[in-house]
Coordinates of C-alpha atoms and ligand atoms in Angstrom, one line a residue:
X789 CA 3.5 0.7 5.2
X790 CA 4.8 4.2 5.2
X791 CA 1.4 5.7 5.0
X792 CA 1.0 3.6 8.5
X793 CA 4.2 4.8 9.8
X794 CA 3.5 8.6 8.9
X795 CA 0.1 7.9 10.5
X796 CA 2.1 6.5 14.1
X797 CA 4.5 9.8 13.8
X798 CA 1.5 12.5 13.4
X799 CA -0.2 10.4 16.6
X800 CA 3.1 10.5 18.8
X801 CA 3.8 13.7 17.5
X802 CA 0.0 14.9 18.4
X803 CA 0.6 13.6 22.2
X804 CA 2.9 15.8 22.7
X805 CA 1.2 19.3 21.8
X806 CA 2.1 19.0 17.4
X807 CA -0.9 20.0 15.2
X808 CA -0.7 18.9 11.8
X809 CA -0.9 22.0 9.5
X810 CA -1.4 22.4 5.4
X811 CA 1.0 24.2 4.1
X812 CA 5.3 23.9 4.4
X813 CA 5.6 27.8 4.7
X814 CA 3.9 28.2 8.4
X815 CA 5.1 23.8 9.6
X816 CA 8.0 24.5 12.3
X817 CA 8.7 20.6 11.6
X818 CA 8.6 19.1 7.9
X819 CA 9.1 15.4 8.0
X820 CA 9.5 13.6 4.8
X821 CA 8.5 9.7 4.8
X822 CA 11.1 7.6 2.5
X823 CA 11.0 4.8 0.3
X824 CA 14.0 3.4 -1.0
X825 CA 12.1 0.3 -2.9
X826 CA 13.2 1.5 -6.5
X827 CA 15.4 4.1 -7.7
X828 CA 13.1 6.7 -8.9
X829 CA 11.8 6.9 -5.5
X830 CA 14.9 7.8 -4.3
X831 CA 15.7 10.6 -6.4
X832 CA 12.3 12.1 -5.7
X833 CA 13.6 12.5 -2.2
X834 CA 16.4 14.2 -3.5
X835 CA 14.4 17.1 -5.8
X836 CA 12.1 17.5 -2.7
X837 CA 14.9 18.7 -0.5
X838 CA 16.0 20.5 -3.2
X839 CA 13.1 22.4 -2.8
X840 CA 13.2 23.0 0.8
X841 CA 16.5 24.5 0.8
X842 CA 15.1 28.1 -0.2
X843 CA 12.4 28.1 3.0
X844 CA 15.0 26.4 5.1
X845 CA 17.0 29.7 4.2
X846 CA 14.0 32.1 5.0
X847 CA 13.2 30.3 8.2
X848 CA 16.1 29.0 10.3
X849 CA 14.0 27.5 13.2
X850 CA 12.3 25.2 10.7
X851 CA 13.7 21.5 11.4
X852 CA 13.9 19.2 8.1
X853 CA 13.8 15.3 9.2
X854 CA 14.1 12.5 6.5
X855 CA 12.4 9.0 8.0
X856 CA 12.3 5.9 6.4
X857 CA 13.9 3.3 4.6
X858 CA 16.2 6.2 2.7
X859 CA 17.1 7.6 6.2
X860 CA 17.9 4.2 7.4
X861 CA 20.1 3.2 3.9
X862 CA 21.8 6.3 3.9
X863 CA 22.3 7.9 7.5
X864 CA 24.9 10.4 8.1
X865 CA 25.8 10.6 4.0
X866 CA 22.2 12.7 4.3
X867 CA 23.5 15.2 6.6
X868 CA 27.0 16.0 4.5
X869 CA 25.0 16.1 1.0
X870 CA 22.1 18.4 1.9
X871 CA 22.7 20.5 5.0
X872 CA 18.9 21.8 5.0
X873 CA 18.6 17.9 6.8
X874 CA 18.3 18.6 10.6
X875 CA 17.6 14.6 11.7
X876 CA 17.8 11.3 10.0
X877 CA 15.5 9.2 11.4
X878 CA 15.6 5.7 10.9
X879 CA 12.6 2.7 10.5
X880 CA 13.2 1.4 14.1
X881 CA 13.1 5.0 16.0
X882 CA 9.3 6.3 15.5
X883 CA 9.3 6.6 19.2
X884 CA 12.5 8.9 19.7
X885 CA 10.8 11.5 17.2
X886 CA 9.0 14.0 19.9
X887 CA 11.9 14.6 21.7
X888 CA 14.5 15.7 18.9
X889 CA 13.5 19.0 18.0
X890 CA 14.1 20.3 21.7
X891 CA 17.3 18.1 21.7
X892 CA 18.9 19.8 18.8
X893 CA 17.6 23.0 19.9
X894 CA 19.6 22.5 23.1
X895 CA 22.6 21.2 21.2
X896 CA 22.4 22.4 17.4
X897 CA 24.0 19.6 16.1
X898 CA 22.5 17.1 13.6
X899 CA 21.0 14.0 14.6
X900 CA 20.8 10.7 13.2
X901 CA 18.8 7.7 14.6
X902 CA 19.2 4.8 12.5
X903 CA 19.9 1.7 15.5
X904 CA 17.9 -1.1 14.3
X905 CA 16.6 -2.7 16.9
X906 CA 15.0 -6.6 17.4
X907 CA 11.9 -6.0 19.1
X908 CA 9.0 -5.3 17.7
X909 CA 8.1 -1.1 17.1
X910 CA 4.4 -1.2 19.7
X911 CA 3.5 2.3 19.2
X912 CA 0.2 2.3 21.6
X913 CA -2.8 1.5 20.3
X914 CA -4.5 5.2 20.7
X915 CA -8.1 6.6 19.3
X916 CA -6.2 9.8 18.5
X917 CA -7.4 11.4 15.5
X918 CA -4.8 13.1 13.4
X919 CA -6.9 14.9 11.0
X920 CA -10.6 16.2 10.9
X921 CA -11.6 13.9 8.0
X922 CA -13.7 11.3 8.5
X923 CA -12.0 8.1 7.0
X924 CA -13.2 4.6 6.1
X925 CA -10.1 2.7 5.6
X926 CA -7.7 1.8 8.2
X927 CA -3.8 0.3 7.7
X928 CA -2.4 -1.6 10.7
X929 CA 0.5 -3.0 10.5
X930 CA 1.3 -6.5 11.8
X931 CA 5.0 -7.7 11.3
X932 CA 7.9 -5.9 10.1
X933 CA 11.1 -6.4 8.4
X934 CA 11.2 -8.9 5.6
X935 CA 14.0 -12.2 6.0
X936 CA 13.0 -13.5 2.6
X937 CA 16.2 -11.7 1.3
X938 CA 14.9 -11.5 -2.8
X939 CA 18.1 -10.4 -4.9
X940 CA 16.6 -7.4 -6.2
X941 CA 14.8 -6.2 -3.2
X942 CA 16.4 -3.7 -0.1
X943 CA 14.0 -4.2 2.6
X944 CA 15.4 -6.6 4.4
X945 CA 18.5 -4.0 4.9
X946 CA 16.7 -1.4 5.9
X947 CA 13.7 -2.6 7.5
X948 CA 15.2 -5.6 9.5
X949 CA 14.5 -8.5 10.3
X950 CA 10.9 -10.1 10.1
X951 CA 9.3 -9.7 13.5
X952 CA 5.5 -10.0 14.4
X953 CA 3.5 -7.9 16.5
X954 CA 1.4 -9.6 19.4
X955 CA -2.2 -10.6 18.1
X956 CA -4.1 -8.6 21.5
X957 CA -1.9 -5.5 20.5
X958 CA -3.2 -5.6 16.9
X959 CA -6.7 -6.8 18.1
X960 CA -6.9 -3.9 20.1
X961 CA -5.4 -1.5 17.4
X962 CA -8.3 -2.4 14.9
X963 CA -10.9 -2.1 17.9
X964 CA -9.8 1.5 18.4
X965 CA -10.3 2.4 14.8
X966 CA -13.6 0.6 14.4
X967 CA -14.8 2.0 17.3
X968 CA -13.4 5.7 15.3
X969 CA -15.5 4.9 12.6
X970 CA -13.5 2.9 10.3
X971 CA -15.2 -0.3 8.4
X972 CA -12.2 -1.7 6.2
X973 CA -8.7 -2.5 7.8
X974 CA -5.7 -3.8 5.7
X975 CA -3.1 -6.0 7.4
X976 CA 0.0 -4.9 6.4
X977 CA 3.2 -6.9 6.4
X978 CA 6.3 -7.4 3.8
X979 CA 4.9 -11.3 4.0
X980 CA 2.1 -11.6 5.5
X981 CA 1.4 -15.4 5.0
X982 CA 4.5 -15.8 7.8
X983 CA 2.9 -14.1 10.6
X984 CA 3.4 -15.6 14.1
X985 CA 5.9 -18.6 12.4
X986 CA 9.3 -17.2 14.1
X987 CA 7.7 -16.2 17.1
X988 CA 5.6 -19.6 17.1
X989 CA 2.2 -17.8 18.2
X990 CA -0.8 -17.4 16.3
X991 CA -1.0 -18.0 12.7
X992 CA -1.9 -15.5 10.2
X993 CA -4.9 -17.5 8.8
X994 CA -5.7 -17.7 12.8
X995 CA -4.9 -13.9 13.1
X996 CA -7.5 -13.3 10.1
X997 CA -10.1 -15.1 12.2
X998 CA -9.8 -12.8 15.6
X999 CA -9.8 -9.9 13.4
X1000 CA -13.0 -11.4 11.6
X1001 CA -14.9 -11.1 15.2
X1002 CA -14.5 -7.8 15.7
X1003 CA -17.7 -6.3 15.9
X1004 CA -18.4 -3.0 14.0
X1005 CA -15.6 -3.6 11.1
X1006 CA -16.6 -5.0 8.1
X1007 CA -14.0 -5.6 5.8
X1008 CA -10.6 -6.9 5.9
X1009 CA -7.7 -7.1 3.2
X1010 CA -4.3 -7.6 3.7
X1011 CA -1.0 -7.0 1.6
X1012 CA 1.5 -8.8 1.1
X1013 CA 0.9 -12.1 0.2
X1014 CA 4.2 -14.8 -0.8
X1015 CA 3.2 -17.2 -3.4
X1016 CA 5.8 -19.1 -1.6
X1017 CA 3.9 -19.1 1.8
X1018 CA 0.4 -19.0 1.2
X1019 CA -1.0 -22.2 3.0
X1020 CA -4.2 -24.0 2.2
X1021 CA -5.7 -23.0 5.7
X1022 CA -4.6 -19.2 4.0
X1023 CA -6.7 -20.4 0.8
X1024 CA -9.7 -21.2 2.8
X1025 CA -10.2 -18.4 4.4
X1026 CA -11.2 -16.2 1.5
X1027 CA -14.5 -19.1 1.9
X1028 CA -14.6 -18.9 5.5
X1029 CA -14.5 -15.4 6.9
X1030 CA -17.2 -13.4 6.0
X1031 CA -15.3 -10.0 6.5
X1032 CA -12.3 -11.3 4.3
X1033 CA -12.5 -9.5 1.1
X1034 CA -12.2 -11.5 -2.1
X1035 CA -8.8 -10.3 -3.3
X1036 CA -5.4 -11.0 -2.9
X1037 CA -2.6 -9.5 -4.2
X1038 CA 0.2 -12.6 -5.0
X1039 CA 3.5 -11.0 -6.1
X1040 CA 4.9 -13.3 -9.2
X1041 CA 7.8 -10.4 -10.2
X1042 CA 8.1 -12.5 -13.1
X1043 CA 7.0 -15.8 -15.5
X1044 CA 10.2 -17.7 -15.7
X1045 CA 11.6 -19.9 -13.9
X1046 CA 15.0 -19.5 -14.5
X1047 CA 14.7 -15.5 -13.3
X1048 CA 12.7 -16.6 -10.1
X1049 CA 15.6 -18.6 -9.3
X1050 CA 18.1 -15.5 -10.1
X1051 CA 15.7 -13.5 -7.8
X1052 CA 15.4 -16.4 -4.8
X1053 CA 11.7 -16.4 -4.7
X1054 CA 11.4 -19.9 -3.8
X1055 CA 8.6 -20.8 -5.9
X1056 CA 8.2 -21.8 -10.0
X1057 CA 6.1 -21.0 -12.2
X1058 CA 3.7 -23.7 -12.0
X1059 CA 3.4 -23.7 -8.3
X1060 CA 2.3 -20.2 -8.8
X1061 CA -0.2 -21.4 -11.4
X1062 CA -1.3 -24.3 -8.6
X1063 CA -2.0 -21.9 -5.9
X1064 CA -3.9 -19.6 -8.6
X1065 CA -6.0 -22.6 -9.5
X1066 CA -6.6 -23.4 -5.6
X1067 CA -8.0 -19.8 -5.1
X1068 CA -10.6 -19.8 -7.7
X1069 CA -11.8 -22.9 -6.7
X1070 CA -12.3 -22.1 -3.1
X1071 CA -13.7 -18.6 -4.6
X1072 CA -14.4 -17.9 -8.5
X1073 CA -14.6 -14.2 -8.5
X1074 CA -11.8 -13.5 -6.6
X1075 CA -10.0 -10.2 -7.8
X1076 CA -6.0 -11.4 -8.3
X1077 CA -3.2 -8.5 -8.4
X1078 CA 0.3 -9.2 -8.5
X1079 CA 3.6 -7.1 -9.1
X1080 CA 6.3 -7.7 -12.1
X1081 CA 10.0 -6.8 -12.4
X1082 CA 10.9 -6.7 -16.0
X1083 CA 14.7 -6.5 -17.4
X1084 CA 15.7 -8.3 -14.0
X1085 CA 19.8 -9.2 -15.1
X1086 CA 19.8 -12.1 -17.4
X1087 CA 16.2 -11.6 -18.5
X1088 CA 16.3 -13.0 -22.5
X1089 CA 13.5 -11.9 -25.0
X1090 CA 12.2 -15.9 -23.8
X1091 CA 12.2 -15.1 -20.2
X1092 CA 9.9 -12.0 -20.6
X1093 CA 7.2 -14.2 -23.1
X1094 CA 7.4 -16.6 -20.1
X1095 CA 6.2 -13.7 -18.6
X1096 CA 4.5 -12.7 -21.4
X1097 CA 2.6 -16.1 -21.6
X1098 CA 2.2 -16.2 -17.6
X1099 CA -0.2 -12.5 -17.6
X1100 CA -2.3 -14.9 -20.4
X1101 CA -3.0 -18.1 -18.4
X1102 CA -3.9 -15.8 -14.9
X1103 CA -5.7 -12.9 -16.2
X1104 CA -5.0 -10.8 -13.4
X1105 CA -7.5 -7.8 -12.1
X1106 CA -4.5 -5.5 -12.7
X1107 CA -0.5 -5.5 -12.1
X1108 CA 1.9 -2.7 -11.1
X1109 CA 5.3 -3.5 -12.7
X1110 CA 8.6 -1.9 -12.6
X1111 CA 11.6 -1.5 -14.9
X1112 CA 14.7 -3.0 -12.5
X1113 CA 16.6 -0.8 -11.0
X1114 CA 20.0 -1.7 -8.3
X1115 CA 19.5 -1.2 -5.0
X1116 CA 23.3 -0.8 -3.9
X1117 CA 22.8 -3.4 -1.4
X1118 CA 21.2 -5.8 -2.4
X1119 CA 23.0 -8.7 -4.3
X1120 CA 21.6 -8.2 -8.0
X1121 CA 23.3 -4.7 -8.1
X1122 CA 26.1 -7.2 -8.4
X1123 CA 25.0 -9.5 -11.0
X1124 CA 26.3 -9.4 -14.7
X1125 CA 24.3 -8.9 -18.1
X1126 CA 22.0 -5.9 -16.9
X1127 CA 19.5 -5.4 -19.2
X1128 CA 19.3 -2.1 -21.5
X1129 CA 16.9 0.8 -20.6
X1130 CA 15.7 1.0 -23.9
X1131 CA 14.8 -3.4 -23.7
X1132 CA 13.5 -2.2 -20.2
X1133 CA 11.3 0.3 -21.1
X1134 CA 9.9 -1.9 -24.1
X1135 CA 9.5 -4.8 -22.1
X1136 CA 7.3 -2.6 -19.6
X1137 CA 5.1 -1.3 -22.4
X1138 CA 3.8 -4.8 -24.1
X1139 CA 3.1 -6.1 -20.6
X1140 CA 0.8 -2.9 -19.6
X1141 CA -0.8 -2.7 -23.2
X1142 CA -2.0 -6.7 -22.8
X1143 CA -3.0 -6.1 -19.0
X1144 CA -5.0 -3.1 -20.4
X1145 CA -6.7 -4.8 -22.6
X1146 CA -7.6 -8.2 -19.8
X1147 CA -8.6 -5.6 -17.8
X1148 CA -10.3 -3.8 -20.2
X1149 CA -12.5 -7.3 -20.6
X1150 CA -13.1 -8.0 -17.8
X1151 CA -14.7 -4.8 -17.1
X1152 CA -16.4 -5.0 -20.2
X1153 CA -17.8 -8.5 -18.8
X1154 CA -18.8 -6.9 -15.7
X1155 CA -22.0 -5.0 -17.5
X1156 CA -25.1 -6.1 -15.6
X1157 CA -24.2 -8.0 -12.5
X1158 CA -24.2 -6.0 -9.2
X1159 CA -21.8 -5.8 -6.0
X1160 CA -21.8 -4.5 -2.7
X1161 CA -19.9 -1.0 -2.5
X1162 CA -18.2 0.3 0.5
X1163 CA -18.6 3.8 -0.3
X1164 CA -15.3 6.1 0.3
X1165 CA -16.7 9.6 -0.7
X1166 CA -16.6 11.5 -3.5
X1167 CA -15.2 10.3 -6.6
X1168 CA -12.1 11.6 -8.1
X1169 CA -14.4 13.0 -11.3
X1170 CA -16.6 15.0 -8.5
X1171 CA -13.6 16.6 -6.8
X1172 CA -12.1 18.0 -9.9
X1173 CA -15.3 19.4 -11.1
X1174 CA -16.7 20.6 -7.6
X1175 CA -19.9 20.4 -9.4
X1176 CA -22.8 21.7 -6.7
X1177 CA -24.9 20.3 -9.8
X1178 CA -28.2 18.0 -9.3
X1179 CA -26.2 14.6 -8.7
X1180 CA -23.5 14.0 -7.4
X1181 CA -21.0 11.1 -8.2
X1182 CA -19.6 9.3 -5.0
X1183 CA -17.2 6.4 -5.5
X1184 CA -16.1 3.3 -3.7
X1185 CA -15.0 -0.1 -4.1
X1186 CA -16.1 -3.7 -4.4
X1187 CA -14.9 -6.4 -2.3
X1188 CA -12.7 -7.4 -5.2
X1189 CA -11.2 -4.3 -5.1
X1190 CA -12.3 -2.5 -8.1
X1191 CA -13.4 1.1 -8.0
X1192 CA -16.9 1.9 -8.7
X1193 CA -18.6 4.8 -9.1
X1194 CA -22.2 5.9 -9.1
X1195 CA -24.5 9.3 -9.1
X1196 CA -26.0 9.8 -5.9
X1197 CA -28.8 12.2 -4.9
X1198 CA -31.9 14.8 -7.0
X1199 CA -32.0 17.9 -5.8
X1200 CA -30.2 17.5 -2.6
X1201 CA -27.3 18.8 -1.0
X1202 CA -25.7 15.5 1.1
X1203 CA -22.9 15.7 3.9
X1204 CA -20.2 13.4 2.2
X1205 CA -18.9 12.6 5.6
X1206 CA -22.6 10.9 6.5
X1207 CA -22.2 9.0 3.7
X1208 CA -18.6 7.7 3.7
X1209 CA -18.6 3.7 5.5
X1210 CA -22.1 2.9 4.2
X1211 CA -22.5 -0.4 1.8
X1212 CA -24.8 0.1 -1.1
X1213 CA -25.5 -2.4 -3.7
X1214 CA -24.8 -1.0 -7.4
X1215 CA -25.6 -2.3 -10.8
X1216 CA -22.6 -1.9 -13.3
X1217 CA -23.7 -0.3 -16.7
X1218 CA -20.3 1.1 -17.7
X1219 CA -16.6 -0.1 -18.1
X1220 CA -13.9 2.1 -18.0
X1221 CA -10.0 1.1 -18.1
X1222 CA -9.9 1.4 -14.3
X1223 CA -13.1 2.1 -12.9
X1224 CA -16.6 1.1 -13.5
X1225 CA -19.5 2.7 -13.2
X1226 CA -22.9 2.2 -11.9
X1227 CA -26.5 3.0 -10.5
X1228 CA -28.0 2.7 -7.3
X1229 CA -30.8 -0.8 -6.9
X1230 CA -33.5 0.5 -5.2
X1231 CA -34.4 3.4 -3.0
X1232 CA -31.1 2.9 -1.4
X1233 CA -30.5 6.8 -2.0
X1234 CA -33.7 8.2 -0.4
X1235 CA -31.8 6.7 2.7
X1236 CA -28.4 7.7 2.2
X1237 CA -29.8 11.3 1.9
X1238 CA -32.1 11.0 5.2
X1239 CA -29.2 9.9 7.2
X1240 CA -27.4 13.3 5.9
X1241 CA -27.4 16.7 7.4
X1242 CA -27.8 17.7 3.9
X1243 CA -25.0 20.5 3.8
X1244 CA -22.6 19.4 0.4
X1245 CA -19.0 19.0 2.1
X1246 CA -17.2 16.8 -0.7
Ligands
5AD1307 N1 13.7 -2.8 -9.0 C1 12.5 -2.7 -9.5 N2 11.4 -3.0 -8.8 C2 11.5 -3.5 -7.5 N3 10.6 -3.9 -6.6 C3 11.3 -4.3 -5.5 N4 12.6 -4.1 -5.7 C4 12.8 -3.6 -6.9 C5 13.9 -3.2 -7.7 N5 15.2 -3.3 -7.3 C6 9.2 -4.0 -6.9 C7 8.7 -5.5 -6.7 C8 7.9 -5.4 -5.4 C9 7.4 -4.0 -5.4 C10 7.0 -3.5 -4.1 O1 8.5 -3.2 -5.9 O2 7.8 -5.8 -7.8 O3 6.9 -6.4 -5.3
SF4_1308 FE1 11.6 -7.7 -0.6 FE2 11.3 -10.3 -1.1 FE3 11.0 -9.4 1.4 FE4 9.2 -8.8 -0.5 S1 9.6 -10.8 0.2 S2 10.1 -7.4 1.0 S3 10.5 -8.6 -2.3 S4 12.9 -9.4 0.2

C-alpha cells in the first residue's frame, strides 16, 4: 500500500511540473513514505533522518516531508524531535502535497497535515508515467482503512476507517495501466474480502469479475485476504475467473486458539483449516501464504506448537512472521505477560527453519512439471553480474506466485524492456530455497528475441 501511495504522490507531484530525480544531493523535495506496522520499521525512519540532517544543513531550500502511517501516529512530536522535518503529511492528505512547498516558502513555518477524513482518497485515475521503466506489475488500491481493530495491529489508528473506492473508479484505474502496458494488477486493501459491505455496493468477488473483463490485463492478485471473511463465492472464484491467479495470501498470525481470541481475529483454528480445505478443493495447486506473530502476550511454549503443529497440517508456499512488538496504541501494548526477546527470537527461528524446509520440498517436488511465466525482466542473479555473456537469465513468476528463472537467448543481445509482460511456458529442472529454475519448451526464444530491438538494456 505505500508503494501505491508513493506511486499517487510522484503522479500528483509530476502534474504540477516535479521530475522525479536519483540521487538525495540534487532532490529540492525528499519525501520519505512511513510504515508504522512494527517497531523496527519505525526506527528505520528515525536513522534515515538522521542521515538527512547533514544535507539539510548544506542545502537549506531542500524541504524534508515524512508521509505515512508514522506521520499520521506521530504529527507535530516529528517537528519538535528532528527539526530537518519541514511537513508531516498524513494518510488522508496525498492531495494537499503539491501545494506545501510554496506555502511554507511563503510562510516558513512547519506544516502538519494529519485530518483524517471519511471519504474515500480518489486520486484521478491518470496514464501518467512517473518513471521511464517499463513495468509489468500494477498496485491499485481499492479500500482503505481497516475497522477489524486486531489487538496488536495500529492501522486502524492511523489509516481510518474501512472505506471502499467506487468499482468505475477502480475499473477505470486498471484500464489506464493496461492500456500503459501493464498485464498483472494486485488489488490492494487491509481486508479485501469486505469490499463494497459498508457501502452496500458491489461485492469483492463481483469486483474480481469486472476487473476479470478487462481486456489487455492478464493477471490479477489481490492482498489482503481475512480468514474471517473469505466467502464461498470468494472461494470460487480462484475456479471461475480465468485472470485470477492461483494464490492467496490468508493471514493466520498464529495456531492457537486461545491467542486468536487475545488478538480478536474472529476466527479458530479449525475454521481456518475449513476454508484451507475449501480452497484446495476448488483448486489443488493453489500457492497459500500467510503471516505469523510469535511471542504475542500470553503466548505459552503450547500456544507456539499450536502454531507449530498448524505450519504442519497447511504447508504453506512461504510465511513472513514477526517477533511482537507494542504499537503504543493499540490495546495489546497494554496487555500483561509480554513474552521475552530471547523466547521471541527462538520462537521466530524453529518456525522459519520448518517452513524452509516445506518449502524447500515443495520446490524439490516441482522438478519436471511446467508453468506459465509472466516474465518481469532480468533476474536478480543477472543484475548483480551484468554479464553481457552468451545467455542471459530473465526471471518471473508463476501464477502461484513463485519466482522462476530461466536463461534466455545464444548469441544475442535482447532489449529487456521488449521482453518484460510476455508469458512463456518453462520446465522446472532446479529447486532453490526461494526460487526455481528452469528452461524454455520450445522455440519460444527464437520469438522473444525477434520481437527485440536487440540492444542488451537489463
Ligand atoms: N507486531 C508484530 N507484527 C505485527 N504485524 C502487525 N502488527 C504487528 C505487531 N504489533 C504483522 C502481522 C500482519 C503483518 C502485516 O504485520 O503479521 O499481518
Ligand atoms: Fe490490522 Fe487486523 Fe486490520 Fe489487518 S485486519 S489491518 S491486522 S486491524
Amino acid at each position: 500500500m505505500n508503494v501505491y501511495d508513493s506511486v499517487q504522490m510522484a503522479k500528483v507531484l509530476k502534474l504540477n511540473n516535479y521530475e522525479l530525480v536519483d540521487s538525495f544531493s540534487v532532490a529540492d523535495l525528499i519525501i520519505v513514505n512511513t510504515c508504522a506496522i512494527r517497531e523496527k520499521a519505525v526506527q528505520k525512519l528515525y536513522s534515515f533522518l538522521g542521515r538527512l540532517s547533514p544535507l539539510k544543513k548544506k542545502k537549506p531550500h531542500l524541504k524534508v516531508v515524512v508521509a505515512g502511517c508514522v506521520a499520521q501516529q506521530q504529527g507535530a512530536k516529528l517537528i519538535d524531535r528532528f527539526s530537518q522535518v519541514d511537513i508531516v503529511l498524513g494518510t488522508h492528505a496525498i492531495n494537499l502535497l503539491p501545494d506545501l512547498p510554496q506555502r511554507i516558502e511563503k510562510n516558513p513555518q512547519p506544516i502538519i497535515e494529519i485530518e483524517m477524513s471519511e471519504k474515500i482518497l480518489e486520486t484521478a485515475p491518470s496514464a501518467i508515467a512517473i518513471t521511464r521503466k517499463k513495468e509489468v506489475n500494477g498496485f491499485v488500491t481499492i479500500m482503505r482503512g481497516c475497522d477489524n481493530y486486531c489487538t496488536y495491529c495500529v492501522v486502524p489508528y492511523v489509516r481510518g476507517r474501512e472505506t471502499s473506492r467506487k468499482p468505475e473508479s477502480i475499473i477505470g484505474e486498471i484500464q489506464m495501466l493496461v492500456q500503459s502496458g501493464i498485464k498483472e494488477i494486485t488489488l490492494l486493501g487491509q481486508n479485501v474480502n469486505s469490499y463494497g459491505v459498508k457501502e452496500k455496493m458491489t461485492s469483492f468477488p463481483e469486483l474480481l469479475s469486472m476487473v476479470n473483463d478487462i481486456e489487455g490485463l492478464e493477471r490479477i492478485r489481490f492482498v489482503t485476504s481475512h480468514p474471517k471473511d473469505l466467502s464461498d463465492q470468494l472461494v470460487a472464484s480462484f475456479g471461475s475467473l480465468s485472470k485470477v491467479c492461483n494464490h492467496i495470501h490468508l493471514p493466520v498470525q498464529s495456531g492457537s486458539n486461545h491467542i486468536l481470541k487475545k488478538m480478536n481475529r474472529k476466527y479458530t483454528r479449525e475454521t481456518y483449516l475449513e476454508r484451507v480445505d475449501k480452497l484446495r478443493a476448488v483448486s489443488a495447486g493453489i500457492g497459500i501464504t500467510t503471516d505469523f506473530i510469535v511471542g504475542f502476550p500470553g503466548e505459552t511454549d503450547d500456544d507456539f506448537d499450536e502454531t507449530i503443529r498448524l505450519i504442519e497440517a497447511v504447508q504453506y508456499d512461504s510465511v513472513f512472521a514477526f517477533e511482537y512488538s507494542d504499537r503504543p496504541e493499540a490495546p495489546a501494548a497494554r496487555f500483561s505477560d509480554k513474552i521475552d526477546s530471547d523466547v521471541k527470537h527462538q520462537r521466530l527461528q524453529r518456525l522459519f527453519k520448518l517452513q524452509k524446509e516445506i518449502t524447500r520440498k515443495k520446490h524439490q517436488s516441482l522438478i519436471g512439471h511446467t508453468f506459465s511465466v509472466l516474465i518481469e525482466g532480468a533476474s536478480k542473479n543477472q543484475l548483480k553480474n551484468k554479464s553481457t555473456s552468451a545467455t542471459i537469465e530473465l526471471s518471473g513468476r508463476t501464477s502461484e506466485n513463485r519466482i522462476v528463472n530461466f536463461n534466455a537467448a545464444a548469441d544475442w543481445r535482447i532489449d529487456i524492456d521488449s521482453i518484460k509482460g510476455q508469458t512463456v511456458v518453462v520446465k522446472i529442472n532446479k529447486a532453490f530455497s526461494n526460487s526455481l529454475f528452469g528452461v524454455l519448451l520450445n522455440d519460444q526464444l527464437e520469438n522473444l528475441i525477434t520481437e527485440g530491438d536487440h540492444s542488451y538494456v537489463a
